[in-house]
Short mmCIF file of C-alpha atoms in Angstrom, two decimals:
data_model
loop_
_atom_site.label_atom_id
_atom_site.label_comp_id
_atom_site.label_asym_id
_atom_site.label_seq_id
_atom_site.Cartn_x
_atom_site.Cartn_y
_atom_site.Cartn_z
CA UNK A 1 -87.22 -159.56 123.26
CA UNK A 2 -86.61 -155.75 122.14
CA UNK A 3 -88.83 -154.57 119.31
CA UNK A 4 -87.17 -151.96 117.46
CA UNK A 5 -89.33 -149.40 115.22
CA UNK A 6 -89.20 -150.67 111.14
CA UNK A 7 -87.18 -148.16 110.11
CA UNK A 8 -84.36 -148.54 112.82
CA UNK A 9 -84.62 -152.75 111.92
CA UNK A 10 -84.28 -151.47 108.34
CA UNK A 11 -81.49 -149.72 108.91
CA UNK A 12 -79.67 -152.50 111.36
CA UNK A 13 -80.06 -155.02 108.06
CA UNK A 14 -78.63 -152.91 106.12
CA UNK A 15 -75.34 -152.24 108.01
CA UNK A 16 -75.04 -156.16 107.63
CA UNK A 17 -74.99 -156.54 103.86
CA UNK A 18 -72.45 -156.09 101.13
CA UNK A 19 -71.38 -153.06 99.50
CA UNK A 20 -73.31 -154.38 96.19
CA UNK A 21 -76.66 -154.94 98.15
CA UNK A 22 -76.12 -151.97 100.06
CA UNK A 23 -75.93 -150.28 96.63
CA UNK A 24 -78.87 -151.56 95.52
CA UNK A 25 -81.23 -151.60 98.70
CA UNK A 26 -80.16 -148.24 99.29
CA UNK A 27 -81.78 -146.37 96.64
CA UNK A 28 -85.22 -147.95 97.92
CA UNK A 29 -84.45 -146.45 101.15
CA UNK A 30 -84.24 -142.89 99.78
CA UNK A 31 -87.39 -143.53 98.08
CA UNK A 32 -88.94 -144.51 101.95
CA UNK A 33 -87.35 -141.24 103.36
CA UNK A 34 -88.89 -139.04 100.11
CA UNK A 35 -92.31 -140.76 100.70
CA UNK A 36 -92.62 -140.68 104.00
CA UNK A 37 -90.75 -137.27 104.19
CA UNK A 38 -88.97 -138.37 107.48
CA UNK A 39 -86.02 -135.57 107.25
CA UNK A 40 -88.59 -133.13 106.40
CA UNK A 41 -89.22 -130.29 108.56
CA UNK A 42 -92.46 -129.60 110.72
CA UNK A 43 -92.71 -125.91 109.61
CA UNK A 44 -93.06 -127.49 105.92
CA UNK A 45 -95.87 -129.00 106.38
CA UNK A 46 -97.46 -125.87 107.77
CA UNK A 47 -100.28 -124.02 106.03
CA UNK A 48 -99.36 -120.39 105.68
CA UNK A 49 -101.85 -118.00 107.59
CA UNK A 50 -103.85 -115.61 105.49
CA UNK A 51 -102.68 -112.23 105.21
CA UNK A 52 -105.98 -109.84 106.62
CA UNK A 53 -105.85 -105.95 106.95
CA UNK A 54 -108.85 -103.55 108.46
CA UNK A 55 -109.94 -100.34 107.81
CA UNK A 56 -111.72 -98.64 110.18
CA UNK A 57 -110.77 -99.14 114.13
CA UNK A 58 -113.85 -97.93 116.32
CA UNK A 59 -115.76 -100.00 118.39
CA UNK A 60 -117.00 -102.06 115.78
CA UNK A 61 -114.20 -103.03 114.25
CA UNK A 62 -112.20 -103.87 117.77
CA UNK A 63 -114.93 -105.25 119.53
CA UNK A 64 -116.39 -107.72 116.59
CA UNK A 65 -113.63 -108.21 114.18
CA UNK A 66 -110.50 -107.39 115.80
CA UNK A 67 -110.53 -109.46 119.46
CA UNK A 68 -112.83 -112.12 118.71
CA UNK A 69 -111.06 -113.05 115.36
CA UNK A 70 -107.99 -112.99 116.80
CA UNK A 71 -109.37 -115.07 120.11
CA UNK A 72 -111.21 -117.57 117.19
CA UNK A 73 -108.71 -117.91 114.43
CA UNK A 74 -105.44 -116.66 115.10
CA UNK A 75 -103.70 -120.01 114.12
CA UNK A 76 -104.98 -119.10 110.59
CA UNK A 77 -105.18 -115.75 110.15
CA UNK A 78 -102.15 -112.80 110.48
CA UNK A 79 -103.54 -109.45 110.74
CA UNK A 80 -100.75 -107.29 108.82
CA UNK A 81 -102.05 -103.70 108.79
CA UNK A 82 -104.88 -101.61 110.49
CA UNK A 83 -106.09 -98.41 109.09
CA UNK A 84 -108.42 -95.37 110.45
CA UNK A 85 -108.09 -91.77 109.41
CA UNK A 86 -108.20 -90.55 112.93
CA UNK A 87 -103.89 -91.73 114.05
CA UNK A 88 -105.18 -92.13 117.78
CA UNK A 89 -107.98 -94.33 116.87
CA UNK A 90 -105.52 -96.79 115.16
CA UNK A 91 -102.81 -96.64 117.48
CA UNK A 92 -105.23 -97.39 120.10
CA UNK A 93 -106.66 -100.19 118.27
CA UNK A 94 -103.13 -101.83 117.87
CA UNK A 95 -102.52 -101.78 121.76
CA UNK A 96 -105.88 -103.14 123.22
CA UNK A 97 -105.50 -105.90 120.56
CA UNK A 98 -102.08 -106.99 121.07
CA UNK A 99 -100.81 -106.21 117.49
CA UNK A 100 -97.43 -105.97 115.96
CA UNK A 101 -98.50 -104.91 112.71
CA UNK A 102 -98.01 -101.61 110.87
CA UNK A 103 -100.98 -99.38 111.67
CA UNK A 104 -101.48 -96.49 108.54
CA UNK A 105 -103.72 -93.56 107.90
CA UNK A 106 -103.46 -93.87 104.45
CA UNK A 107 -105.51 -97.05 103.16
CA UNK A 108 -103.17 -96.81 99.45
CA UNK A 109 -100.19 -97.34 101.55
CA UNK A 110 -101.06 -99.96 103.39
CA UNK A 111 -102.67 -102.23 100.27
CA UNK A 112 -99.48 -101.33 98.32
CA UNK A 113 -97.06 -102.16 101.17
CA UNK A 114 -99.05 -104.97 103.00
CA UNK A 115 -100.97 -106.71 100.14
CA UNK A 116 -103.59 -108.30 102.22
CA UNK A 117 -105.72 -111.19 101.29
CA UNK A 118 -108.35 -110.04 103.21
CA UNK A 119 -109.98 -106.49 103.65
CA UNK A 120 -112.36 -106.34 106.62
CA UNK A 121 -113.90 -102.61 106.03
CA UNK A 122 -115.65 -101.51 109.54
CA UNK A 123 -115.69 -97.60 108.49
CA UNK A 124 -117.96 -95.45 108.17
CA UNK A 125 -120.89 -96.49 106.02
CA UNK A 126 -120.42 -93.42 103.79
CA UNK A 127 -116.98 -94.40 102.36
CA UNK A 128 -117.57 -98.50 102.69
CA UNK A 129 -117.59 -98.09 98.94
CA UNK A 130 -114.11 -96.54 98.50
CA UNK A 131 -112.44 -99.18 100.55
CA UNK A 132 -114.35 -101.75 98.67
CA UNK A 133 -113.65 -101.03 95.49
CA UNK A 134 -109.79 -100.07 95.81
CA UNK A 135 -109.41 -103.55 98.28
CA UNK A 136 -111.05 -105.44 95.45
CA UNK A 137 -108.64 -103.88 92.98
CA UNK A 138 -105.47 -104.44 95.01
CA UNK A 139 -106.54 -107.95 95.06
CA UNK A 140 -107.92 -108.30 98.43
CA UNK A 141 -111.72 -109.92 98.84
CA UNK A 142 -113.88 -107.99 101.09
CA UNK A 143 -115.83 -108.58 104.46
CA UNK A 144 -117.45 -105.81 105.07
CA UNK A 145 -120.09 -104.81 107.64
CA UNK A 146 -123.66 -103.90 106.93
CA UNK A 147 -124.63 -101.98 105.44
CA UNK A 148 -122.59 -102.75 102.09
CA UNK A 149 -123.34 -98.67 101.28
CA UNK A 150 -125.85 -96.07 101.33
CA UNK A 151 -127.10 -95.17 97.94
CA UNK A 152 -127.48 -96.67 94.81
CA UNK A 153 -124.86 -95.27 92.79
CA UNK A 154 -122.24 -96.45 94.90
CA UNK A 155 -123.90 -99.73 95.20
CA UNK A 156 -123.71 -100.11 91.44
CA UNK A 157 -119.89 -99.17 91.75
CA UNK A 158 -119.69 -101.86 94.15
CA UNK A 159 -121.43 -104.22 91.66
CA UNK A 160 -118.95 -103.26 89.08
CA UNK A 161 -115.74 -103.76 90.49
CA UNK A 162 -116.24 -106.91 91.96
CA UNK A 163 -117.59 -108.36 88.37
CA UNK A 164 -114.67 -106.53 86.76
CA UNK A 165 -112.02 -107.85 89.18
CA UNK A 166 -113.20 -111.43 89.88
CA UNK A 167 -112.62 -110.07 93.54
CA UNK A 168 -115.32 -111.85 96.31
CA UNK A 169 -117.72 -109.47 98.41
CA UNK A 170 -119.14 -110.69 102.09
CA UNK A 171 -121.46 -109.04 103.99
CA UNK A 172 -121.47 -109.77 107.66
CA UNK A 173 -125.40 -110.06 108.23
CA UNK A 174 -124.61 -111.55 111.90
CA UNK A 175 -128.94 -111.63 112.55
CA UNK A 176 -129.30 -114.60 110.08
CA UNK A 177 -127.00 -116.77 112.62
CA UNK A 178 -128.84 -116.87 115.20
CA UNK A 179 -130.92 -120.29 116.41
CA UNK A 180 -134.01 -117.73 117.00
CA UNK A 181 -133.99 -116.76 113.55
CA UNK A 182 -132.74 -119.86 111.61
CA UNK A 183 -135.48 -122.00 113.41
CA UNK A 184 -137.95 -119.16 111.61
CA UNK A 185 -136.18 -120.15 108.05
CA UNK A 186 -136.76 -123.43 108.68
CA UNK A 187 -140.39 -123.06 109.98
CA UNK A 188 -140.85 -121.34 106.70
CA UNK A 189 -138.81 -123.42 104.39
CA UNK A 190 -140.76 -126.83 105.84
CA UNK A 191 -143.98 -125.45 104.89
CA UNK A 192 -145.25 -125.03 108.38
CA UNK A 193 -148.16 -122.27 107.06
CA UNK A 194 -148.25 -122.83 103.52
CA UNK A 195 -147.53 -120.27 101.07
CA UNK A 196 -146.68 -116.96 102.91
CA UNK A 197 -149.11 -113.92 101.55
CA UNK A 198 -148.10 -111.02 104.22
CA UNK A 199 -145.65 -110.24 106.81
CA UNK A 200 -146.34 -107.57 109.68
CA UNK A 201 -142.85 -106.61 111.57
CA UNK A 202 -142.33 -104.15 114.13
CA UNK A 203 -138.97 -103.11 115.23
CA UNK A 204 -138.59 -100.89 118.58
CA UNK A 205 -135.20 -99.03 119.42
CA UNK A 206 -135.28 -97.92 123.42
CA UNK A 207 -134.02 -94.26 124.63
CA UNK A 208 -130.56 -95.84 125.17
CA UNK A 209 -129.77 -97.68 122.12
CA UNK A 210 -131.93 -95.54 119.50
CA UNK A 211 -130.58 -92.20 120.65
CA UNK A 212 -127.31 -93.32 120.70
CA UNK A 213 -127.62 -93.13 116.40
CA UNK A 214 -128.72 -89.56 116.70
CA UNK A 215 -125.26 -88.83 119.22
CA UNK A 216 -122.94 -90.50 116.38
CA UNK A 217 -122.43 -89.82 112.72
CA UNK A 218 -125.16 -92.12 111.99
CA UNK A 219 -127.36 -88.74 112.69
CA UNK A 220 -126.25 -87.67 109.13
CA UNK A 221 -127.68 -89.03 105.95
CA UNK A 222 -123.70 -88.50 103.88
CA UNK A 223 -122.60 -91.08 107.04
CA UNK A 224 -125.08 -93.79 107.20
CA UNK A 225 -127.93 -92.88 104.53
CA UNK A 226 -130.78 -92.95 107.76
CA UNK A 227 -131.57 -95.74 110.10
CA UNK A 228 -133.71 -97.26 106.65
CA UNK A 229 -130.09 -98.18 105.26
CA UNK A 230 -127.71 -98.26 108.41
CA UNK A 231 -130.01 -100.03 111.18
CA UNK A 232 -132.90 -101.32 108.84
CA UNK A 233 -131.04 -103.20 106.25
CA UNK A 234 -130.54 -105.84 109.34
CA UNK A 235 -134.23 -105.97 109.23
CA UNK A 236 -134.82 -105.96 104.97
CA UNK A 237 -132.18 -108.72 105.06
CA UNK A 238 -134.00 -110.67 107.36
CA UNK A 239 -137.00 -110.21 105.87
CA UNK A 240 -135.95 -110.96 101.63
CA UNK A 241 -133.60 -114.08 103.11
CA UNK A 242 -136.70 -115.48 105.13
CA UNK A 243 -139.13 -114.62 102.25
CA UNK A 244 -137.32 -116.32 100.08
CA UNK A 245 -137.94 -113.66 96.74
CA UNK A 246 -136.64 -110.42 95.75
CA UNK A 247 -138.19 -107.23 96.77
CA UNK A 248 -139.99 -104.97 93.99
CA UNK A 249 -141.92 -102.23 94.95
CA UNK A 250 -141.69 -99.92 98.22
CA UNK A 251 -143.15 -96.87 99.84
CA UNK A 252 -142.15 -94.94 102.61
CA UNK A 253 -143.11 -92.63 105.19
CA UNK A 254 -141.16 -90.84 107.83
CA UNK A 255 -140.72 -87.95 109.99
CA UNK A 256 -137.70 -86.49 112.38
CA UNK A 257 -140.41 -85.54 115.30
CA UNK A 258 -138.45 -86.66 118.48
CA UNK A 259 -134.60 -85.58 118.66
CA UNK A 260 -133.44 -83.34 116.49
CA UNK A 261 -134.57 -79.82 116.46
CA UNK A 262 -137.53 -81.05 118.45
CA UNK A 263 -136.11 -79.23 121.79
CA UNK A 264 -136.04 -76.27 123.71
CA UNK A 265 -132.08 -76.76 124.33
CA UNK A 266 -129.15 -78.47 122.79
CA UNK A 267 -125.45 -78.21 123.00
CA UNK A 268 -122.42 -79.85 120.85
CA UNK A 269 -121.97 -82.85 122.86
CA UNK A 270 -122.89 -84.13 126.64
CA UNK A 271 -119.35 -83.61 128.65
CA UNK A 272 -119.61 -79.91 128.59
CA UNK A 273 -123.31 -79.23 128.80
CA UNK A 274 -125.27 -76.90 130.66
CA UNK A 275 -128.20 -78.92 130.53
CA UNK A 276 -127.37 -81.71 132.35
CA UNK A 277 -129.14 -82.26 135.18
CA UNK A 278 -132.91 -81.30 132.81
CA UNK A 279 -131.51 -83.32 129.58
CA UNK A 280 -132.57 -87.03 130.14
CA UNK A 281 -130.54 -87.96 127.29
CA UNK A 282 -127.40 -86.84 129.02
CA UNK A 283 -124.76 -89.32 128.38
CA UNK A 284 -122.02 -89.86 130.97
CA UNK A 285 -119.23 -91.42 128.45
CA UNK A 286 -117.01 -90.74 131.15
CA UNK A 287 -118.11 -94.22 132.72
CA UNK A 288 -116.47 -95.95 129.88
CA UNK A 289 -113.12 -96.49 129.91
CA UNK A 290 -113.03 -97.69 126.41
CA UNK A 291 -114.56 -94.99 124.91
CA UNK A 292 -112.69 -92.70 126.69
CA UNK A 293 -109.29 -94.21 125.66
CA UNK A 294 -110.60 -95.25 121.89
CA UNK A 295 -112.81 -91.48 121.16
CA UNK A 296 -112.54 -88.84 123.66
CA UNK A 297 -108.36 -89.31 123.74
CA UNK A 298 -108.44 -88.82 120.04
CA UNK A 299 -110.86 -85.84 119.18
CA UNK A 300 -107.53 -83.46 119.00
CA UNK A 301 -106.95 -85.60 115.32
CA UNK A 302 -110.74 -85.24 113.59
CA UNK A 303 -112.88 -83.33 115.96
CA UNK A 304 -115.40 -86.17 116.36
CA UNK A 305 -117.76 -86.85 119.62
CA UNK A 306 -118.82 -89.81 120.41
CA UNK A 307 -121.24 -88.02 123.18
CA UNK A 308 -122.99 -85.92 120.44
CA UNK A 309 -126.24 -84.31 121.46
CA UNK A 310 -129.14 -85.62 120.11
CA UNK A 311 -130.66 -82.11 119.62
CA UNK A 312 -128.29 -80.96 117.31
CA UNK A 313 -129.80 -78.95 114.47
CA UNK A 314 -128.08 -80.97 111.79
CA UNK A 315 -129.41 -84.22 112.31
CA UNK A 316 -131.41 -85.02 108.90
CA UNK A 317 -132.31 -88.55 109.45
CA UNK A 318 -135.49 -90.31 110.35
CA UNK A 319 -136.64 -91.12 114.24
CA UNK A 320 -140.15 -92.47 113.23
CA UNK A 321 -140.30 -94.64 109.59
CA UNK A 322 -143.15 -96.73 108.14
CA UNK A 323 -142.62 -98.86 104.87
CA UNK A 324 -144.97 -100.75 102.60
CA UNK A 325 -142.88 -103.85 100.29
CA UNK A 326 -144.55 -105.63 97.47
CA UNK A 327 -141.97 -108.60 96.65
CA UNK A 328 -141.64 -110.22 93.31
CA UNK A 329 -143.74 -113.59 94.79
CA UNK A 330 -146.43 -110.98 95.64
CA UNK A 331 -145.87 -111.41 99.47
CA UNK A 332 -146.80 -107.60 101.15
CA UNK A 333 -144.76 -106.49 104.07
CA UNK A 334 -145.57 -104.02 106.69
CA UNK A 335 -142.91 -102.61 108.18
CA UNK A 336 -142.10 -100.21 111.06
CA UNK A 337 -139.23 -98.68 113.46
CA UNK A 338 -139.61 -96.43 116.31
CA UNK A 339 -136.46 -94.88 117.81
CA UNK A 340 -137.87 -93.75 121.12
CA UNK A 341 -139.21 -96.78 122.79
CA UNK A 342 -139.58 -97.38 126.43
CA UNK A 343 -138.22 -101.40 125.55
CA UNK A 344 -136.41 -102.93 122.74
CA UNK A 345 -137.26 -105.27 120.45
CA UNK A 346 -139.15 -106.65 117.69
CA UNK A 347 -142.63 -108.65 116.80
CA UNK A 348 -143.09 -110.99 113.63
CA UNK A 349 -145.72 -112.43 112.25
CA UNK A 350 -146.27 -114.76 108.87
CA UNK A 351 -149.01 -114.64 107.46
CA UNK A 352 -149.76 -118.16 105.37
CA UNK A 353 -152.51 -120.18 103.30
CA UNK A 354 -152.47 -122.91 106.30
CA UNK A 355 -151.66 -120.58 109.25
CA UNK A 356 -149.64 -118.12 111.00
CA UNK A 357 -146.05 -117.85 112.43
CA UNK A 358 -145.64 -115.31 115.41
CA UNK A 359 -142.47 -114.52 116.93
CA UNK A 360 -141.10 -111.69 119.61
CA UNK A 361 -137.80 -110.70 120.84
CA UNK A 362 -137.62 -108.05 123.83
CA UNK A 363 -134.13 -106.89 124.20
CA UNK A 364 -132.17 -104.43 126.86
CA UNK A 365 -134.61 -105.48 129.89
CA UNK A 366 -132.18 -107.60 131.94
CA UNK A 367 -135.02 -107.95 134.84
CA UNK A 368 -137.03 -109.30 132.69
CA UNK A 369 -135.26 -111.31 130.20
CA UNK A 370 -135.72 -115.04 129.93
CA UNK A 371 -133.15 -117.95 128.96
CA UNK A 372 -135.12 -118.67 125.66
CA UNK A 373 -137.21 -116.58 123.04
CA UNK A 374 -140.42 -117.96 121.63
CA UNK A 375 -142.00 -118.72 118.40
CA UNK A 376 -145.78 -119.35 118.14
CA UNK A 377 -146.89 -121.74 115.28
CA UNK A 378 -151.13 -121.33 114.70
CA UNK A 379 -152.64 -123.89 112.00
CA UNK A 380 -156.11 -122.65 110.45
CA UNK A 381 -158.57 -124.68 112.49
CA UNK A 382 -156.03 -126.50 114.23
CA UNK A 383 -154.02 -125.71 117.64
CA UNK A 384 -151.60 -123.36 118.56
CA UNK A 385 -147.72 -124.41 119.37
CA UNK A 386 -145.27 -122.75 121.74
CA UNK A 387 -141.80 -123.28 120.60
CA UNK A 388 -139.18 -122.23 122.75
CA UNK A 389 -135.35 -121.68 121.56
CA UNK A 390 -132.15 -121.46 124.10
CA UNK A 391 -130.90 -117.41 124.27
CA UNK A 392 -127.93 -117.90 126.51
CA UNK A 393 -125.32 -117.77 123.45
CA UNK A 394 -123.31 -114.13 123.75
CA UNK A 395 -123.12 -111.64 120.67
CA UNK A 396 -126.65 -111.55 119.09
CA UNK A 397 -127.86 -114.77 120.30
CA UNK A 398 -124.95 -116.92 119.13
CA UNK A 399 -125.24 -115.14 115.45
CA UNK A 400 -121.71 -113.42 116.05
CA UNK A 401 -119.86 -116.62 116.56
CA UNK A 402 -121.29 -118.41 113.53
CA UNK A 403 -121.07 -115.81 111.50
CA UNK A 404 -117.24 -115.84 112.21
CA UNK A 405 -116.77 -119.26 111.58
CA UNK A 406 -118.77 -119.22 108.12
CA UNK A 407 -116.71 -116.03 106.95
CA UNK A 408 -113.19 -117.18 107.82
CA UNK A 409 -113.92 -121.19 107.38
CA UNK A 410 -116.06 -121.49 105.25
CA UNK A 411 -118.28 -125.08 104.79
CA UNK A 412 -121.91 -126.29 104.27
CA UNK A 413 -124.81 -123.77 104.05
CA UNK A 414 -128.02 -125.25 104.25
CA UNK A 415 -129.73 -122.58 105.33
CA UNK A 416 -128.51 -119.91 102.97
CA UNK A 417 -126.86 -117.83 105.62
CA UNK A 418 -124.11 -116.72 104.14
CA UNK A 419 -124.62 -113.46 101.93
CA UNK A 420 -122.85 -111.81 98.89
CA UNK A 421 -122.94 -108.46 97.15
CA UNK A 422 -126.46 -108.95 95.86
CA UNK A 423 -127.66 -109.87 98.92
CA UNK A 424 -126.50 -106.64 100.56
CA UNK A 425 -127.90 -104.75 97.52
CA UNK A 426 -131.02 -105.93 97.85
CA UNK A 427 -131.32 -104.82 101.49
CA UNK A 428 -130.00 -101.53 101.36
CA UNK A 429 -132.19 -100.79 98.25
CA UNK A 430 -134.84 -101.96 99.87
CA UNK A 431 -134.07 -98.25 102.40
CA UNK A 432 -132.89 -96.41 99.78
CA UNK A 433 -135.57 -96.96 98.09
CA UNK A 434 -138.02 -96.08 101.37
CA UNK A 435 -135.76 -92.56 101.58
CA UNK A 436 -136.71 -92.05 97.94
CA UNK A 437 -139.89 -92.15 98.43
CA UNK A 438 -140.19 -90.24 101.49
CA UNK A 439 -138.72 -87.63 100.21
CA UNK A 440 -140.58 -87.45 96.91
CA UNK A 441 -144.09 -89.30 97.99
CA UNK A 442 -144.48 -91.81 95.38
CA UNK A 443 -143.46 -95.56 95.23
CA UNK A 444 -140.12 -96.47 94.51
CA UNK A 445 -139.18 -99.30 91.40
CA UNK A 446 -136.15 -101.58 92.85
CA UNK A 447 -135.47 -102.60 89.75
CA UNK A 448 -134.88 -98.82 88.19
CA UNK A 449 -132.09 -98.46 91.42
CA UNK A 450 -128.99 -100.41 89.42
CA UNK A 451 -128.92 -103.38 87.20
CA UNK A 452 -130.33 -106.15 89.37
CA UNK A 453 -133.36 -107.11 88.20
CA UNK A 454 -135.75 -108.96 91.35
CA UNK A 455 -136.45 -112.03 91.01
CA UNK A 456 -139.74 -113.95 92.35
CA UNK A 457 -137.16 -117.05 93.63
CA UNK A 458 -133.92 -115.85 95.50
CA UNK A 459 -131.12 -116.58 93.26
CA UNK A 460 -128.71 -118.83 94.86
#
C-alpha cells in the first residue's frame, strides 16, 4: 500500500466531491494553507540581521570586533559602515575583513546615511565620548571598549545622553569572562573567607607590552587619560565587580621615572633611528606585516607612528603608580602597576574574617607557562587549598569569546558579568580620581566626580 502525505490525501478527496462540497470544504483548506503557511516563502520567516557600524579601525577594532564577530555571528549581524579618520586605516580595515560596506571618514555621514543599530566605538579613548553620545542620539546603542572615557566631565556627558535618549551603553570589560576570574567571584560570592576587609593587588607590565603604551598615543594624557584610566580601569573593574560595593575614597601616587625624558637619547620613532643597535627598546615593526599594511602604509593621511619612541619628551603619563581605595563597605585596597617589569602579570589576595584568597597570573613567559592558573583558598586555623583552573581558551583566557556572546546574544547573568555605563564610570573614576590626586596630593571624593553617588551594595 502507498501512503501519501495528509495534505496530498486531502487534496485527492477533494477532486472526488461535488462542486457544493468542494465549495464548502474548500474554504477550510485555505484556512490549513494560512495556518500552516505552506505557500509561504523561506526568506519570510527569516529574522532580519542587525544593522552594526564601527568607528575606529586599528588593531583593536579589526582584531577583536571586526574578524571574530564576523567569524561568531555573521548569520545575525550585517556590518553596514566602518569609520576611522585616517582613509588608509579604513580602507584597509574593509579588505582584511572581507567587507562590502561603505567605509567613511566622517562618522555624521555614515549615522545619517547608514542608520546603524549598533555602534561599536574602538577609537581613541580621548574622543570615545563624541562617538558615544552622537551614536546614542542617532539612535544607535553603544559597545564600546574600555575605557568608556578619560575624565569626568565627559563621563557625565556620557551619563546624560544615554538617560536623555533611552539609548543602551556596553562596556566590553572582556577580564570579567574569564573561568580564572569568575571562579574568584564565586569564591567570594559563596562566602569562602567571610566578609572581605582588604585587598592587596599587584599588576606588572613587562618591557614589551608596557613600553609599547609609551610608543602609542596612549603616552599622552588628551589620548588615554594615563595607564590609571586606559590600562587600570581593567584592574578597578575587576576589583569594584569582585568587591561587590562602590568605591569612595582614593589616593594616588605616581611618577614618570623610566621612559620618558629619563634618557640620554631619543628620536621620533624606531624605523629611522640612530640609536638602534644601544636602544633596547628598539622596535622592529617591520616584522609585522599587519602593522605595516594597517599603520606604517597610512602615516602619509595623519602623521601617526605606531613605532613611537618611548623617550620622547612629550610623554606626560605615569610609568610607576600606587593607589590607596576606601570602598563604601569599608573594604581598603592596595593597589599597584609597574610598567617596566622583567615578567607580566598580576598577584591577588583577599583578605577575609574566616581566611584568605590568593591568586597569580604570570603572562608573556611562553617557557614557562602552564595549562592552568591557580587560586589558593587559606581558612583561619584550617588548611590550605590549591585550586587549579584550565588556561588553554585563546583571547584572555576564554574572556574574549564570552564576552562576545553576552554582548551580541544576550541571556542569563548569574555572575553579573555584563557591565553598563555606571559600571564603566565607576572604574575610570576610580583613575581619574588617582590622577587627581597625584597631581594635587590630597584624597580624591568619588562621589564629588559626577552625579553617581557610591553605594555600599553594587546596584544591579
Amino acid at each position: 500500500m502507498v501512503h501519501f502525505p495528509p495534505f496530498v490525501s486531502f487534496v485527492s478527496k477533494l477532486l472526488a466531491m461535488d462542486r457544493r462540497d468542494f465549495l464548502q470544504t474548500s474554504g477550510l483548506l485555505a484556512g490549513a494553507l494560512v495556518s500552516e503557511n505552506i505557500f509561504a516563502s523561506p526568506a519570510s520567516n527569516t529574522v532580519a540581521k542587525k544593522r552594526v557600524a564601527m568607528v575606529g579601525t586599528g588593531s583593536r577594532g579589526i582584531g577583536m570586533w571586526g574578524r571574530p564577530v564576523i567569524r561568531e555571528f555573521g548569520d545575525q549581524l550585517e556590518f553596514v559602515g566602518l569609520c576611522d579618520i585616517n582613509q588608509g586605516r579604513v580602507e584597509y580595515a574593509k579588505k582584511v575583513l572581507g567587507l562590502s560596506c561603505p567605509t567613511f571618514t566622517d562618522f555624521d555621514k555614515m549615522m545619517k546615511e547608514q542608520k546603524p543599530e549598533k555602534l561599536l566605538v574602538m577609537t581613541v579613548d580621548g574622543t570615545h565620548h563624541e562617538y558615544i553620545i552622537k551614536g546614542m542620539e542617532y539612535g544607535a546603542d553603544i559597545i564600546t571598549e574600555k575605557p568608556m572615557t578619560i575624565d569626568e566631565q565627559k563621563c557625565q556627558a556620557i551619563l546624560d545622553a544615554e538617560k536623555k535618549t533611552g539609548k543602551k551603553v556596553t562596556v566590553t570589560f572582556n577580564y570579567r569572562y574569564s573561568p580564572h576570574r569568575q571562579r574568584i567571584y564565586e569564591l567570594l560570592r559563596n562566602d569562602t573567607i567571610g566578609r572581605i576587609t582588604s585587598v592587596d593587588f599587584h599588576w606588572y607590565l613587562n618591557t614589551s607590552h608596557g613600553a609599547d603604551y609609551f610608543r602609542r598615543w596612549h603616552r599622552l594624557r588628551k589620548h588615554g587619560g594615563s595607564l590609571l584610566v586606559h590600562k587600570a580601569t581593567h584592574h578597578f573593574d575587576l576589583l569594584n565587580w569582585w568587591i561587590d560595593s562602590d568605591p569612595e575614597e582614593v589616593y594616588g601616587y605616581g611618577e614618570l621615572e623610566h621612559y620618558g625624558k629619563n634618557n640620554s637619547f631619543r628620536h621620533t620613532h624606531c624605523r629611522p633611528c640612530p640609536h638602534k643597535t644601544e636602544c633596547k627598546f628598539y622596535f622592529d615593526m617591520t616584522k609585522s606585516k599587519q602593522l605595516m599594511e594597517l599603520y606604517a602604509d597610512n602615516e602619509k593621511y595623519d602623521g601617526y607612528h605606531r613605532d613611537g619612541c618611548v623617550w620622547k619628551e612629550d610623554i606626560d603619563i605615569f610609568d610607576k603608580m600606587a593607589v590607596q581605595i576606601r570602598y563604601a563597605n569599608k573594604v581598603q585596597v592596595s593597589y599597584s602597576l609597574t610598567t617596566y617589569s622583567p615578567y607580566e602579570g598580576y598577584r591577588i589576595a583577599f583578605n577575609g574574617t574566616k581566611g584568605r584568597i590568593d591568586a597569580w597570573i604570570k603572562e608573556s613567559q611562553p617557557w614557562e607557562e602552564e595549562d592552568f592558573d591557580e587560586i589558593q583558598v587559606t581558612a583561619n586555623f584550617g588548611k590550605r587549598e590549591i585550586i587549579r583552573i584550565p588556561n588553554n581558551e585563546a583571547g584572555h583566557g576564554g574572556g574574549d569569546t564570552r564576552l562576545r556572546k553576552q554582548v551580541f546574544t544576550p541571556g542569563e547573568d548569574p555572575w553579573r558579568q555584563s557591565a553598563g555605563s555606571r559600571d564603566g564610570a565607576m572604574s575610570i573614576l576610580i583613575g581619574i580620581a588617582a590622577r587627581k590626586s597625584i597631581d594635587s596630593g590630597k584624597p580624591v571624593s568619588i562621589g564629588s566626580l559626577t552625579s553617581i553617588k557610591p553605594q555600599a551594595a553594587r546596584p544591579v
